[in-house]
CSV table of N, CA, C and O in Angstrom, one decimal:
chain,number,residue,atom,x,y,z
A,1,UNK,N,-19.6,23.1,-16.3
A,1,UNK,CA,-19.4,22.4,-15.5
A,1,UNK,C,-19.1,23.3,-13.9
A,1,UNK,O,-18.8,24.1,-13.8
A,2,UNK,N,-19.7,22.4,-13.8
A,2,UNK,CA,-20.7,22.6,-12.4
A,2,UNK,C,-19.2,22.7,-11.1
A,2,UNK,O,-18.9,22.5,-11.2
A,3,UNK,N,-19.9,22.9,-9.9
A,3,UNK,CA,-18.4,22.4,-8.6
A,3,UNK,C,-18.3,21.4,-8.3
A,3,UNK,O,-17.2,21.2,-8.0
A,4,UNK,N,-19.1,20.6,-8.7
A,4,UNK,CA,-18.7,19.2,-8.8
A,4,UNK,C,-17.7,18.5,-9.6
A,4,UNK,O,-17.9,19.3,-10.6
A,5,UNK,N,-17.1,17.7,-9.8
A,5,UNK,CA,-16.6,17.6,-10.0
A,5,UNK,C,-17.3,16.1,-11.3
A,5,UNK,O,-18.6,15.4,-10.6
A,6,UNK,N,-16.6,16.0,-12.8
A,6,UNK,CA,-17.8,14.9,-13.0
A,6,UNK,C,-16.9,14.0,-14.2
A,6,UNK,O,-15.6,13.9,-14.2
A,7,UNK,N,-17.4,12.9,-13.7
A,7,UNK,CA,-17.0,11.9,-14.7
A,7,UNK,C,-17.5,11.8,-16.1
A,7,UNK,O,-18.3,11.7,-16.5
A,8,UNK,N,-16.3,11.0,-16.7
A,8,UNK,CA,-15.9,11.0,-18.4
A,8,UNK,C,-16.5,9.8,-18.1
A,8,UNK,O,-16.0,8.7,-18.1
A,9,UNK,N,-18.3,9.4,-18.8
A,9,UNK,CA,-18.8,8.3,-18.9
A,9,UNK,C,-18.2,7.3,-20.6
A,9,UNK,O,-18.6,6.0,-20.2
A,10,UNK,N,-17.5,8.6,-21.1
A,10,UNK,CA,-17.5,7.7,-22.3
A,10,UNK,C,-15.9,7.1,-22.0
A,10,UNK,O,-15.7,5.8,-23.0
A,11,UNK,N,-15.4,7.1,-21.0
A,11,UNK,CA,-14.3,6.7,-21.2
A,11,UNK,C,-13.6,7.0,-19.8
A,11,UNK,O,-14.1,6.6,-18.5
A,12,UNK,N,-12.3,6.4,-19.0
A,12,UNK,CA,-11.7,6.7,-18.1
A,12,UNK,C,-11.0,7.5,-17.3
A,12,UNK,O,-10.2,7.9,-17.0
A,13,UNK,N,-11.9,8.2,-18.3
A,13,UNK,CA,-11.2,10.4,-16.9
A,13,UNK,C,-11.9,10.9,-16.6
A,13,UNK,O,-12.6,10.5,-16.6
A,14,UNK,N,-11.2,11.1,-15.4
A,14,UNK,CA,-12.4,12.2,-14.7
A,14,UNK,C,-12.2,13.8,-15.2
A,14,UNK,O,-11.0,14.1,-14.5
A,15,UNK,N,-12.6,14.5,-15.1
A,15,UNK,CA,-12.6,15.5,-15.3
A,15,UNK,C,-13.4,16.9,-13.8
A,15,UNK,O,-13.9,16.7,-13.1
A,16,UNK,N,-11.8,17.6,-14.0
A,16,UNK,CA,-12.2,18.0,-12.3
A,16,UNK,C,-12.3,19.9,-12.3
A,16,UNK,O,-11.8,20.2,-13.8
A,17,UNK,N,-12.9,20.0,-11.0
A,17,UNK,CA,-12.5,21.5,-11.3
A,17,UNK,C,-10.9,22.3,-10.7
A,17,UNK,O,-10.6,21.4,-10.3
A,18,UNK,N,-10.9,23.5,-12.0
A,18,UNK,CA,-9.5,23.8,-11.5
A,18,UNK,C,-9.0,24.2,-10.5
A,18,UNK,O,-8.0,23.7,-9.2
A,19,UNK,N,-10.2,24.6,-8.7
A,19,UNK,CA,-10.0,24.1,-7.8
A,19,UNK,C,-9.8,23.5,-6.6
A,19,UNK,O,-8.8,22.7,-6.4
A,20,UNK,N,-10.3,22.5,-7.5
A,20,UNK,CA,-10.3,21.1,-7.5
A,20,UNK,C,-8.9,20.7,-7.7
A,20,UNK,O,-8.0,19.8,-6.3
A,21,UNK,N,-8.3,20.3,-8.9
A,21,UNK,CA,-6.7,20.5,-8.9
A,21,UNK,C,-6.1,20.8,-8.3
A,21,UNK,O,-5.2,20.0,-8.2
A,22,UNK,N,-6.4,22.0,-8.4
A,22,UNK,CA,-5.4,22.8,-7.9
A,22,UNK,C,-4.7,22.2,-6.9
A,22,UNK,O,-3.3,22.7,-6.3
A,23,UNK,N,-6.1,21.9,-5.4
A,23,UNK,CA,-6.2,21.7,-3.7
A,23,UNK,C,-5.1,20.4,-4.4
A,23,UNK,O,-4.6,20.3,-3.1
A,24,UNK,N,-6.2,19.4,-5.1
A,24,UNK,CA,-4.6,18.1,-5.3
A,24,UNK,C,-3.2,18.2,-5.2
A,24,UNK,O,-2.7,17.8,-4.9
A,25,UNK,N,-3.0,19.2,-6.5
A,25,UNK,CA,-2.0,19.2,-7.0
A,25,UNK,C,-1.1,19.9,-5.7
A,25,UNK,O,0.3,19.7,-5.5
A,26,UNK,N,-1.2,21.0,-5.5
A,26,UNK,CA,-0.8,21.5,-4.4
A,26,UNK,C,-0.5,20.3,-2.7
A,26,UNK,O,0.8,20.3,-2.1
A,27,UNK,N,-1.0,19.8,-2.7
A,27,UNK,CA,-1.6,19.0,-2.1
A,27,UNK,C,-0.6,17.5,-1.7
A,27,UNK,O,0.6,17.2,-1.2
A,28,UNK,N,0.3,17.2,-3.4
A,28,UNK,CA,0.8,16.1,-3.7
A,28,UNK,C,1.9,16.8,-4.1
A,28,UNK,O,2.7,16.2,-3.3
A,29,UNK,N,2.4,18.0,-3.7
A,29,UNK,CA,3.8,18.4,-4.3
A,29,UNK,C,4.6,18.4,-2.8
A,29,UNK,O,5.2,18.7,-2.4
A,30,UNK,N,3.0,19.1,-1.4
A,30,UNK,CA,3.7,18.9,-0.5
A,30,UNK,C,4.1,17.8,-0.3
A,30,UNK,O,5.5,17.7,0.7
A,31,UNK,N,3.8,16.6,-0.3
A,31,UNK,CA,4.4,15.3,0.1
A,31,UNK,C,5.3,14.6,-0.5
A,31,UNK,O,6.2,14.7,0.0
A,32,UNK,N,4.8,15.6,-2.1
A,32,UNK,CA,6.3,15.1,-2.6
A,32,UNK,C,7.7,15.4,-2.0
A,32,UNK,O,9.3,15.6,-2.1
A,33,UNK,N,7.9,17.2,-1.8
A,33,UNK,CA,8.9,17.3,-0.4
A,33,UNK,C,9.1,17.1,1.1
A,33,UNK,O,10.1,16.6,1.2
A,34,UNK,N,7.7,16.6,0.9
A,34,UNK,CA,7.8,15.3,2.5
A,34,UNK,C,8.6,14.1,1.9
A,34,UNK,O,9.8,14.0,3.0
A,35,UNK,N,8.5,13.6,1.6
A,35,UNK,CA,9.5,12.7,0.9
A,35,UNK,C,10.8,12.4,0.5
A,35,UNK,O,11.6,12.3,1.3
A,36,UNK,N,11.3,13.7,-0.2
A,36,UNK,CA,12.1,13.9,-0.5
A,36,UNK,C,13.2,14.2,1.4
A,36,UNK,O,14.2,14.2,1.1
A,37,UNK,N,12.6,15.1,1.4
A,37,UNK,CA,12.9,15.4,3.2
A,37,UNK,C,13.5,14.3,4.5
A,37,UNK,O,14.2,13.8,4.2
A,38,UNK,N,12.3,12.8,3.5
A,38,UNK,CA,12.9,11.7,4.4
A,38,UNK,C,13.4,11.4,4.5
A,38,UNK,O,14.7,10.8,4.9
A,39,UNK,N,13.9,10.9,2.6
A,39,UNK,CA,15.1,10.5,2.0
A,39,UNK,C,16.1,10.7,2.6
A,39,UNK,O,17.5,10.5,3.0
A,40,UNK,N,16.3,12.6,2.6
A,40,UNK,CA,17.8,13.2,3.4
A,40,UNK,C,17.8,13.2,5.0
A,40,UNK,O,18.8,12.8,5.2
A,41,UNK,N,16.2,12.5,5.7
A,41,UNK,CA,17.0,12.4,6.9
A,41,UNK,C,17.9,11.3,6.5
A,41,UNK,O,18.5,10.1,7.7
A,42,UNK,N,17.6,10.3,6.0
A,42,UNK,CA,17.6,9.0,6.1
A,42,UNK,C,19.1,9.0,5.5
A,42,UNK,O,20.2,8.5,6.2
A,43,UNK,N,19.3,10.2,5.0
A,43,UNK,CA,21.2,10.3,4.0
A,43,UNK,C,22.4,10.8,5.5
A,43,UNK,O,22.9,10.5,5.5
A,44,UNK,N,21.4,11.8,6.2
A,44,UNK,CA,21.6,12.2,6.6
A,44,UNK,C,21.7,11.4,8.8
A,44,UNK,O,22.0,12.1,9.7
A,45,UNK,N,21.5,9.8,8.5
A,45,UNK,CA,21.4,8.6,9.8
A,45,UNK,C,20.5,9.5,11.0
A,45,UNK,O,20.7,9.9,12.3
A,46,UNK,N,20.0,10.4,10.2
A,46,UNK,CA,19.3,11.0,11.5
A,46,UNK,C,17.9,10.1,12.8
A,46,UNK,O,17.3,8.9,12.2
A,47,UNK,N,17.6,10.2,14.0
A,47,UNK,CA,17.2,9.5,14.6
A,47,UNK,C,15.9,8.9,13.9
A,47,UNK,O,14.8,9.2,13.7
A,48,UNK,N,15.8,7.5,14.2
A,48,UNK,CA,14.6,6.6,13.2
A,48,UNK,C,13.3,7.4,14.1
A,48,UNK,O,12.2,7.1,13.3
A,49,UNK,N,12.4,7.7,14.8
A,49,UNK,CA,11.7,8.1,15.7
A,49,UNK,C,11.2,9.0,15.3
A,49,UNK,O,10.2,9.3,14.5
A,50,UNK,N,12.6,10.8,14.5
A,50,UNK,CA,12.6,11.5,14.2
A,50,UNK,C,11.7,10.6,12.2
A,50,UNK,O,10.6,11.6,12.3
A,51,UNK,N,12.0,10.0,12.4
A,51,UNK,CA,11.7,9.4,10.3
A,51,UNK,C,10.1,8.6,10.1
A,51,UNK,O,9.4,9.5,9.8
A,52,UNK,N,10.7,8.5,11.5
A,52,UNK,CA,8.9,7.2,11.4
A,52,UNK,C,7.8,8.4,11.6
A,52,UNK,O,7.0,8.3,11.1
A,53,UNK,N,8.3,10.2,12.5
A,53,UNK,CA,6.7,10.5,12.7
A,53,UNK,C,6.7,11.3,11.6
A,53,UNK,O,6.3,11.4,11.0
A,54,UNK,N,8.1,11.5,10.6
A,54,UNK,CA,7.8,12.4,9.2
A,54,UNK,C,6.5,11.5,7.8
A,54,UNK,O,6.0,11.9,7.4
A,55,UNK,N,7.0,9.9,8.2
A,55,UNK,CA,6.5,9.1,7.6
A,55,UNK,C,5.2,8.5,7.6
A,55,UNK,O,3.5,9.1,7.0
A,56,UNK,N,4.4,9.0,9.1
A,56,UNK,CA,3.0,8.8,9.5
A,56,UNK,C,2.4,10.4,9.0
A,56,UNK,O,1.6,10.0,8.7
A,57,UNK,N,3.5,11.1,9.3
A,57,UNK,CA,2.6,12.8,8.1
A,57,UNK,C,2.4,12.5,7.2
A,57,UNK,O,1.4,12.8,6.3
A,58,UNK,N,3.4,12.1,6.3
A,58,UNK,CA,3.5,11.5,4.8
A,58,UNK,C,1.9,10.6,4.7
A,58,UNK,O,1.3,10.5,4.0
A,59,UNK,N,1.6,9.9,4.9
A,59,UNK,CA,0.3,8.3,5.2
A,59,UNK,C,-0.5,9.5,5.1
A,59,UNK,O,-1.6,9.4,5.2
A,60,UNK,N,-0.5,10.9,6.5
A,60,UNK,CA,-1.9,11.6,6.3
A,60,UNK,C,-2.4,12.3,5.9
A,60,UNK,O,-3.4,12.4,5.2
A,61,UNK,N,-1.5,13.1,4.9
A,61,UNK,CA,-0.8,13.9,4.1
A,61,UNK,C,-1.9,13.2,2.3
A,61,UNK,O,-2.7,13.6,1.8
A,62,UNK,N,-1.2,12.2,2.4
A,62,UNK,CA,-2.0,11.4,1.2
A,62,UNK,C,-3.2,10.8,1.6
A,62,UNK,O,-3.8,10.6,0.5
A,63,UNK,N,-3.6,9.9,2.7
A,63,UNK,CA,-5.0,10.2,3.4
A,63,UNK,C,-5.5,10.5,3.1
A,63,UNK,O,-7.3,10.8,2.4
A,64,UNK,N,-5.5,12.1,3.2
A,64,UNK,CA,-6.3,13.7,3.0
A,64,UNK,C,-6.5,13.9,1.1
A,64,UNK,O,-7.9,13.9,1.3
A,65,UNK,N,-5.1,13.4,0.0
A,65,UNK,CA,-5.7,13.5,-1.1
A,65,UNK,C,-6.6,12.9,-1.1
A,65,UNK,O,-8.0,12.4,-1.8
A,66,UNK,N,-6.3,11.3,-0.2
A,66,UNK,CA,-7.9,10.3,-1.3
A,66,UNK,C,-8.9,10.2,-1.0
A,66,UNK,O,-9.6,10.4,-0.8
A,67,UNK,N,-9.3,10.4,0.7
A,67,UNK,CA,-10.4,11.1,1.0
A,67,UNK,C,-11.1,12.5,-0.2
A,67,UNK,O,-12.2,12.0,-0.6
A,68,UNK,N,-10.0,13.3,-0.3
A,68,UNK,CA,-11.0,14.2,-1.6
A,68,UNK,C,-10.9,13.9,-2.6
A,68,UNK,O,-11.8,13.9,-3.4
A,69,UNK,N,-10.2,12.7,-3.5
A,69,UNK,CA,-10.6,11.7,-4.7
A,69,UNK,C,-12.0,11.0,-4.5
A,69,UNK,O,-12.3,11.1,-4.9
A,70,UNK,N,-12.4,10.1,-3.0
A,70,UNK,CA,-13.0,9.1,-3.3
A,70,UNK,C,-14.1,10.1,-3.0
A,70,UNK,O,-15.4,10.1,-3.3
A,71,UNK,N,-14.5,11.1,-2.0
A,71,UNK,CA,-15.7,12.0,-1.7
A,71,UNK,C,-16.2,12.7,-3.9
A,71,UNK,O,-17.3,12.1,-4.3
A,72,UNK,N,-14.9,12.9,-4.3
A,72,UNK,CA,-15.6,13.6,-5.5
A,72,UNK,C,-16.5,12.2,-6.0
A,72,UNK,O,-17.0,12.5,-7.2
A,73,UNK,N,-15.7,11.4,-6.0
A,73,UNK,CA,-15.8,10.0,-6.9
A,73,UNK,C,-16.6,9.4,-6.5
A,73,UNK,O,-17.5,9.1,-8.1
A,74,UNK,N,-17.2,9.3,-5.7
A,74,UNK,CA,-18.3,8.6,-5.1
A,74,UNK,C,-19.7,9.6,-5.3
A,74,UNK,O,-20.7,9.0,-5.9
A,75,UNK,N,-19.3,10.9,-5.0
A,75,UNK,CA,-20.2,12.0,-5.6
A,75,UNK,C,-21.1,12.1,-7.5
A,75,UNK,O,-21.7,12.9,-7.5
A,76,UNK,N,-19.1,12.2,-7.6
A,76,UNK,CA,-19.9,11.5,-9.7
A,76,UNK,C,-19.9,10.3,-10.4
A,76,UNK,O,-20.7,10.3,-10.4
A,77,UNK,N,-18.5,10.2,-10.5
A,77,UNK,CA,-18.3,8.6,-11.4
A,77,UNK,C,-18.9,7.7,-10.8
A,77,UNK,O,-19.9,7.1,-11.8
A,78,UNK,N,-19.2,7.1,-9.5
A,78,UNK,CA,-20.2,6.4,-9.2
A,78,UNK,C,-21.7,6.3,-9.5
A,78,UNK,O,-22.6,5.2,-9.5
A,79,UNK,N,-21.8,7.7,-8.8
A,79,UNK,CA,-23.2,7.7,-9.0
A,79,UNK,C,-23.9,7.9,-10.5
A,79,UNK,O,-25.4,7.3,-10.5
A,80,UNK,N,-23.1,8.5,-11.3
A,80,UNK,CA,-23.7,8.4,-12.4
A,80,UNK,C,-23.9,7.4,-13.4
A,80,UNK,O,-24.4,6.5,-14.0
A,81,UNK,N,-22.2,6.4,-13.0
A,81,UNK,CA,-22.6,5.3,-13.3
A,81,UNK,C,-24.4,4.1,-12.4
A,81,UNK,O,-24.6,3.5,-13.9
A,82,UNK,N,-24.5,4.5,-11.7
A,82,UNK,CA,-25.5,4.1,-11.1
A,82,UNK,C,-26.7,4.0,-11.7
A,82,UNK,O,-27.5,3.7,-11.6
A,83,UNK,N,-26.8,5.5,-11.9
A,83,UNK,CA,-28.3,5.8,-12.5
A,83,UNK,C,-27.8,5.5,-14.3
A,83,UNK,O,-28.6,5.8,-14.8
A,84,UNK,N,-26.9,5.0,-14.5
A,84,UNK,CA,-26.9,4.6,-15.8
A,84,UNK,C,-27.3,3.1,-16.0
A,84,UNK,O,-26.8,2.6,-17.2
A,85,UNK,N,-27.3,2.3,-14.8
A,85,UNK,CA,-27.5,1.4,-14.5
A,85,UNK,C,-26.5,-0.2,-14.8
A,85,UNK,O,-26.6,-1.1,-14.3
A,86,UNK,N,-25.4,1.0,-13.9
A,86,UNK,CA,-24.5,0.1,-14.6
A,86,UNK,C,-23.6,0.0,-13.0
A,86,UNK,O,-23.2,0.6,-12.2
A,87,UNK,N,-24.1,-1.4,-12.1
A,87,UNK,CA,-24.5,-1.4,-11.0
A,87,UNK,C,-22.8,-1.8,-10.3
A,87,UNK,O,-22.7,-2.6,-9.6
A,88,UNK,N,-21.9,-2.6,-11.7
A,88,UNK,CA,-21.0,-3.2,-11.8
A,88,UNK,C,-19.3,-2.1,-10.9
A,88,UNK,O,-18.6,-2.4,-9.9
A,89,UNK,N,-19.8,-0.9,-10.2
A,89,UNK,CA,-19.6,0.6,-10.0
A,89,UNK,C,-19.3,-0.1,-8.4
A,89,UNK,O,-17.7,0.4,-7.8
A,90,UNK,N,-20.0,-0.3,-7.8
A,90,UNK,CA,-20.4,-0.7,-6.5
A,90,UNK,C,-18.6,-2.0,-6.3
A,90,UNK,O,-18.2,-1.7,-5.4
A,91,UNK,N,-18.7,-2.8,-7.2
A,91,UNK,CA,-17.7,-4.0,-6.4
A,91,UNK,C,-16.4,-2.8,-6.7
A,91,UNK,O,-15.5,-3.0,-6.4
A,92,UNK,N,-16.4,-2.5,-7.7
A,92,UNK,CA,-15.1,-1.4,-8.4
A,92,UNK,C,-14.9,-0.5,-6.7
A,92,UNK,O,-13.5,-0.8,-6.6
A,93,UNK,N,-15.8,-0.1,-6.9
A,93,UNK,CA,-15.7,0.8,-5.5
A,93,UNK,C,-15.0,0.3,-4.4
A,93,UNK,O,-14.4,0.5,-3.7
A,94,UNK,N,-15.2,-1.0,-4.5
A,94,UNK,CA,-15.2,-1.3,-2.7
A,94,UNK,C,-14.1,-2.1,-3.0
A,94,UNK,O,-12.7,-2.3,-1.6
A,95,UNK,N,-13.5,-3.1,-3.9
A,95,UNK,CA,-12.3,-3.3,-4.4
A,95,UNK,C,-11.1,-2.1,-3.7
A,95,UNK,O,-10.8,-2.3,-2.9
A,96,UNK,N,-11.6,-0.6,-4.3
A,96,UNK,CA,-11.3,0.4,-4.0
A,96,UNK,C,-10.8,0.9,-2.6
A,96,UNK,O,-9.7,0.8,-2.5
A,97,UNK,N,-11.2,0.5,-2.1
A,97,UNK,CA,-11.8,1.6,-0.7
A,97,UNK,C,-11.2,0.1,-0.1
A,97,UNK,O,-10.2,0.6,1.2
A,98,UNK,N,-11.0,-0.9,-0.5
A,98,UNK,CA,-10.4,-2.2,0.3
A,98,UNK,C,-8.9,-2.0,0.2
A,98,UNK,O,-8.0,-1.5,1.3
A,99,UNK,N,-8.6,-1.3,-1.1
A,99,UNK,CA,-6.5,-1.2,-1.2
A,99,UNK,C,-6.8,-0.2,-0.2
A,99,UNK,O,-5.0,0.2,0.2
A,100,UNK,N,-7.4,1.3,-0.5
A,100,UNK,CA,-7.0,2.6,0.5
A,100,UNK,C,-7.5,1.8,2.2
A,100,UNK,O,-6.2,2.5,3.2
A,101,UNK,N,-7.5,0.9,2.6
A,101,UNK,CA,-7.6,1.0,4.5
A,101,UNK,C,-5.9,0.1,4.7
A,101,UNK,O,-6.6,-0.2,5.5
A,102,UNK,N,-5.7,-0.2,3.3
A,102,UNK,CA,-4.9,-1.5,4.5
A,102,UNK,C,-3.9,-1.0,5.0
A,102,UNK,O,-3.2,0.6,4.9
């Protein structure tokens, strides 16, 4: 497999390089830790503004994960499906992007 991620055209799975997978898992582990930290802050009655700042950091971290996934998706899965004549992938992508931008 090349450095690019590849979409499995026979199903709804995507193969990712070990490097990409490791990067995503690492980022998601950090987000998970941040979420646990926020829960602890709520339980300890920490000042609202401090909690809100942590929530903003989590949202930013999740957006970064989403950007990585979206880029890989567009460069592999979407491109592959368009090259195979499946233009419905554009509507699927637009729907997903609308969800991400809410």
